Amino acid sequence: QVQLQESGPGLVRPSQTLSLTCTVSGGSINSGDYYWTWIRQPPGKGLEWIGYIYYSGTTQYNPSLMSRLTISIDTSKNQFSLKLRSVTAADTAVYYCARALRSDWQQDYWGQGTLVTVS
Amino acid sequence: DIQLTQSPSFLSASVGDRVTITCRASQGISSYLAWYQQKPGKAPKVLIYAASTLQSGVPSRFTGSGSGTEFTLTISSLQPEDFATYYCQQLNSYPITFGQGTRLEIK
């Protein structure tokens, strides 16, 4: 059973960098069958797709965040990470990591989510 | 960006009812649409992908249909565990986007 777990600081100061890591267990991240994805949800609001990374390092970002965003992958640790620079209160959200199937694109496994507050 | 508009945004129904949620896309997305269920404090769970394919392990009372710009999610007979928020997601083009959500509550 694949499991994903987000980790990182729960509080980030404005203008600083938000850094999160997703650790994947029960399966290899070094697979061409999946896209490793970040999605966020501000408190009480809807879902926003942030972007994904492929095992090869290829990335796709949401243009609304692209200038501040870096997603990276460490296949040796079975982890992928998100860095969002110059954060503001609008970046306060629950951040989810998820696995997306390359065949049909849906996110089939998700982490439990981690709340990051910018204040 | 492709906009997804769900209707209704809020739905009150009873156990055993049949309910339908609609998702309209601002431009054609073929069948690249998924539906998710989210319960409070939990991550979303995929129900349907490719507009009408039931995700493994999801009860058959959930059905999806549509293509192009109009899609529906139908729950044939509501169960207590179905009261949640439902989101559609388009996977046709970047950026991937979600509908605003439909909150399904017990009447």
Short mmCIF file of C-alpha atoms in Angstrom, two decimals:
data_model
loop_
_atom_site.label_atom_id
_atom_site.label_comp_id
_atom_site.label_asym_id
_atom_site.label_seq_id
_atom_site.Cartn_x
_atom_site.Cartn_y
_atom_site.Cartn_z
CA GLN A 1 0.00 0.00 0.00
CA VAL A 2 1.50 3.29 -1.12
CA GLN A 3 1.65 6.00 1.51
CA LEU A 4 2.69 9.64 1.22
CA GLN A 5 3.63 11.85 4.14
CA GLU A 6 4.25 15.59 4.11
CA SER A 7 6.75 17.17 6.48
CA GLY A 8 8.02 20.66 7.14
CA PRO A 9 7.49 23.78 9.25
CA GLY A 10 3.93 24.69 10.14
CA LEU A 11 4.73 28.38 10.45
CA VAL A 12 6.61 30.54 7.96
CA ARG A 13 7.30 34.25 8.18
CA PRO A 14 6.14 36.55 5.38
CA SER A 15 8.72 37.01 2.59
CA GLN A 16 10.48 33.80 3.62
CA THR A 17 10.58 30.44 1.83
CA LEU A 18 8.06 27.66 2.47
CA SER A 19 9.76 24.25 2.24
CA LEU A 20 7.96 20.91 2.36
CA THR A 21 9.02 17.33 1.69
CA CYS A 22 6.87 14.38 0.75
CA THR A 23 8.16 10.94 1.66
CA VAL A 24 6.76 8.03 -0.33
CA SER A 25 6.63 4.54 1.16
CA GLY A 26 5.27 1.25 -0.17
CA GLY A 27 6.43 1.98 -3.70
CA SER A 28 9.26 3.51 -5.68
CA ILE A 29 9.23 7.14 -6.69
CA ASN A 30 11.65 6.17 -9.47
CA SER A 31 8.90 5.05 -11.84
CA GLY A 32 7.75 6.34 -15.18
CA ASP A 33 4.14 5.50 -14.31
CA TYR A 34 3.47 8.48 -12.04
CA TYR A 35 3.65 12.23 -11.63
CA TRP A 36 4.44 13.40 -8.11
CA THR A 37 2.15 16.29 -7.35
CA TRP A 38 1.56 19.14 -4.92
CA ILE A 39 -1.94 20.56 -4.30
CA ARG A 40 -3.00 23.10 -1.70
CA GLN A 41 -6.22 24.19 -0.03
CA PRO A 42 -6.60 27.49 1.86
CA PRO A 43 -8.68 27.11 5.03
CA GLY A 44 -12.36 26.78 4.14
CA LYS A 45 -11.69 27.08 0.41
CA GLY A 46 -11.23 24.91 -2.65
CA LEU A 47 -8.32 22.99 -4.14
CA GLU A 48 -5.47 24.51 -6.15
CA TRP A 49 -3.06 22.45 -8.23
CA ILE A 50 0.50 23.64 -7.62
CA GLY A 51 2.50 21.40 -9.95
CA TYR A 52 4.20 18.08 -10.42
CA ILE A 53 7.54 16.43 -11.02
CA TYR A 54 8.34 13.30 -12.99
CA TYR A 55 10.98 10.80 -11.88
CA SER A 56 13.33 12.17 -14.55
CA GLY A 57 13.12 15.66 -13.00
CA THR A 58 10.76 17.12 -15.59
CA THR A 59 8.38 19.58 -13.96
CA GLN A 60 5.09 21.31 -14.73
CA TYR A 61 4.07 24.29 -12.63
CA ASN A 62 0.95 26.37 -12.19
CA PRO A 63 1.73 29.65 -13.98
CA SER A 64 0.25 31.59 -11.07
CA LEU A 65 3.06 30.28 -8.84
CA MET A 66 5.83 29.56 -11.34
CA SER A 67 7.99 32.59 -10.56
CA ARG A 68 8.26 31.56 -6.90
CA LEU A 69 8.14 27.78 -7.13
CA THR A 70 10.63 24.93 -7.30
CA ILE A 71 9.69 21.25 -7.12
CA SER A 72 12.54 18.75 -6.89
CA ILE A 73 12.95 15.00 -6.49
CA ASP A 74 15.41 12.78 -4.64
CA THR A 75 14.96 9.24 -5.89
CA SER A 76 17.62 7.89 -3.51
CA LYS A 77 15.46 8.97 -0.55
CA ASN A 78 12.10 8.29 -2.24
CA GLN A 79 11.16 11.92 -1.62
CA PHE A 80 10.07 14.96 -3.53
CA SER A 81 9.99 18.53 -2.29
CA LEU A 82 8.38 21.91 -2.74
CA LYS A 83 9.93 25.33 -2.20
CA LEU A 84 7.77 28.43 -2.46
CA ARG A 85 9.64 31.72 -2.12
CA SER A 86 8.51 35.14 -0.94
CA VAL A 87 5.38 33.86 0.77
CA THR A 88 2.49 36.01 1.94
CA ALA A 89 -0.62 35.33 4.00
CA ALA A 90 -2.34 34.21 0.78
CA ASP A 91 -0.06 31.15 0.78
CA THR A 92 -1.54 29.92 4.06
CA ALA A 93 -3.09 26.55 3.25
CA VAL A 94 -3.13 22.83 3.81
CA TYR A 95 -0.52 21.44 1.44
CA TYR A 96 -1.05 17.96 0.04
CA CYS A 97 1.36 15.76 -1.85
CA ALA A 98 -0.20 13.19 -4.14
CA ARG A 99 0.58 10.59 -6.79
CA ALA A 100 -0.93 11.09 -10.23
CA LEU A 101 -1.18 8.25 -12.71
CA ARG A 102 0.57 8.97 -15.99
CA SER A 103 -2.05 6.90 -17.83
CA ASP A 104 -5.16 8.74 -16.71
CA TRP A 105 -3.80 11.69 -14.76
CA GLN A 106 -6.00 11.42 -11.66
CA GLN A 107 -4.45 11.65 -8.20
CA ASP A 108 -4.99 8.21 -6.69
CA TYR A 109 -2.95 8.43 -3.49
CA TRP A 110 -2.67 11.47 -1.23
CA GLY A 111 -0.80 12.46 1.88
CA GLN A 112 -2.82 13.50 4.90
CA GLY A 113 -1.94 17.16 4.30
CA THR A 114 -0.01 19.64 6.40
CA LEU A 115 -1.18 23.11 7.41
CA VAL A 116 1.31 25.86 6.70
CA THR A 117 0.53 29.26 8.17
CA VAL A 118 2.27 32.38 6.93
CA SER A 119 2.36 34.90 9.75
CA ASP B 1 -6.96 28.60 -17.70
CA ILE B 2 -9.97 26.31 -18.01
CA GLN B 3 -12.69 27.27 -15.53
CA LEU B 4 -14.88 24.59 -14.01
CA THR B 5 -18.25 25.59 -12.59
CA GLN B 6 -20.08 23.15 -10.37
CA SER B 7 -23.79 23.29 -9.64
CA PRO B 8 -25.25 23.38 -7.17
CA SER B 9 -22.67 24.70 -4.71
CA PHE B 10 -24.74 23.37 -1.85
CA LEU B 11 -27.11 20.42 -1.78
CA SER B 12 -29.29 19.14 1.03
CA ALA B 13 -30.56 15.57 0.66
CA SER B 14 -31.71 12.54 2.60
CA VAL B 15 -30.33 9.03 2.94
CA GLY B 16 -31.61 6.98 0.02
CA ASP B 17 -32.02 9.97 -2.31
CA ARG B 18 -30.59 10.09 -5.82
CA VAL B 19 -28.49 13.21 -6.39
CA THR B 20 -26.71 14.69 -9.37
CA ILE B 21 -23.90 17.24 -9.42
CA THR B 22 -23.00 19.05 -12.63
CA CYS B 23 -19.60 20.35 -13.70
CA ARG B 24 -19.32 22.67 -16.70
CA ALA B 25 -16.00 23.50 -18.34
CA SER B 26 -15.25 26.85 -19.98
CA GLN B 27 -13.91 25.01 -23.02
CA GLY B 28 -13.93 21.45 -24.25
CA ILE B 29 -11.87 18.98 -22.25
CA SER B 30 -12.82 15.73 -24.01
CA SER B 31 -13.15 13.16 -21.20
CA TYR B 32 -10.26 14.40 -19.09
CA LEU B 33 -12.30 14.88 -15.95
CA ALA B 34 -12.08 13.38 -12.48
CA TRP B 35 -14.37 13.59 -9.46
CA TYR B 36 -13.17 13.66 -5.84
CA GLN B 37 -14.88 13.34 -2.48
CA GLN B 38 -13.48 15.22 0.51
CA LYS B 39 -14.55 14.87 4.13
CA PRO B 40 -13.65 17.46 6.79
CA GLY B 41 -10.00 17.30 7.81
CA LYS B 42 -9.21 14.63 5.23
CA ALA B 43 -7.47 14.51 1.87
CA PRO B 44 -9.64 14.23 -1.23
CA LYS B 45 -10.38 10.75 -2.54
CA VAL B 46 -10.77 10.01 -6.23
CA LEU B 47 -14.12 8.51 -7.21
CA ILE B 48 -14.25 8.75 -11.00
CA TYR B 49 -11.63 9.38 -13.68
CA ALA B 50 -11.77 9.74 -17.45
CA ALA B 51 -15.25 11.18 -16.87
CA SER B 52 -16.97 7.82 -16.33
CA THR B 53 -14.50 5.21 -15.04
CA LEU B 54 -15.04 4.14 -11.47
CA GLN B 55 -11.87 4.14 -9.38
CA SER B 56 -11.07 0.74 -7.88
CA GLY B 57 -12.76 0.22 -4.53
CA VAL B 58 -15.39 2.94 -5.01
CA PRO B 59 -19.01 1.79 -4.59
CA SER B 60 -21.03 1.36 -7.77
CA ARG B 61 -23.67 3.82 -6.59
CA PHE B 62 -21.31 6.53 -7.90
CA THR B 63 -21.48 7.11 -11.65
CA GLY B 64 -19.95 9.74 -13.88
CA SER B 65 -20.93 10.80 -17.36
CA GLY B 66 -20.32 13.49 -19.95
CA SER B 67 -17.71 14.74 -22.35
CA GLY B 68 -16.67 18.02 -23.90
CA THR B 69 -17.93 20.75 -21.59
CA GLU B 70 -20.67 19.17 -19.47
CA PHE B 71 -20.26 16.41 -16.92
CA THR B 72 -22.30 14.88 -14.13
CA LEU B 73 -21.67 12.87 -11.00
CA THR B 74 -24.64 10.87 -9.80
CA ILE B 75 -25.04 9.07 -6.50
CA SER B 76 -27.88 6.61 -6.95
CA SER B 77 -28.85 6.06 -3.31
CA LEU B 78 -27.22 8.28 -0.72
CA GLN B 79 -25.58 6.58 2.20
CA PRO B 80 -24.63 8.32 5.48
CA GLU B 81 -20.94 8.20 4.56
CA ASP B 82 -21.57 10.10 1.31
CA PHE B 83 -22.22 13.43 3.00
CA ALA B 84 -19.09 15.37 2.04
CA THR B 85 -17.80 17.95 -0.43
CA TYR B 86 -17.33 16.93 -4.06
CA TYR B 87 -14.90 18.46 -6.55
CA CYS B 88 -14.45 18.01 -10.27
CA GLN B 89 -10.99 18.36 -11.80
CA GLN B 90 -9.97 18.86 -15.42
CA LEU B 91 -6.85 17.12 -16.63
CA ASN B 92 -7.00 18.21 -20.26
CA SER B 93 -4.58 21.12 -20.12
CA TYR B 94 -2.29 23.03 -17.82
CA PRO B 95 -2.79 24.38 -15.33
CA ILE B 96 -4.91 21.55 -13.98
CA THR B 97 -7.93 23.14 -12.32
CA PHE B 98 -10.72 22.19 -9.92
CA GLY B 99 -14.32 23.22 -9.62
CA GLN B 100 -15.30 25.28 -6.60
CA GLY B 101 -16.89 22.29 -4.86
CA THR B 102 -20.38 21.04 -4.01
CA ARG B 103 -21.17 20.56 -0.35
CA LEU B 104 -23.65 17.73 0.21
CA GLU B 105 -25.39 17.84 3.57
CA ILE B 106 -28.01 15.76 5.33
CA LYS B 107 -31.54 17.14 5.16
#
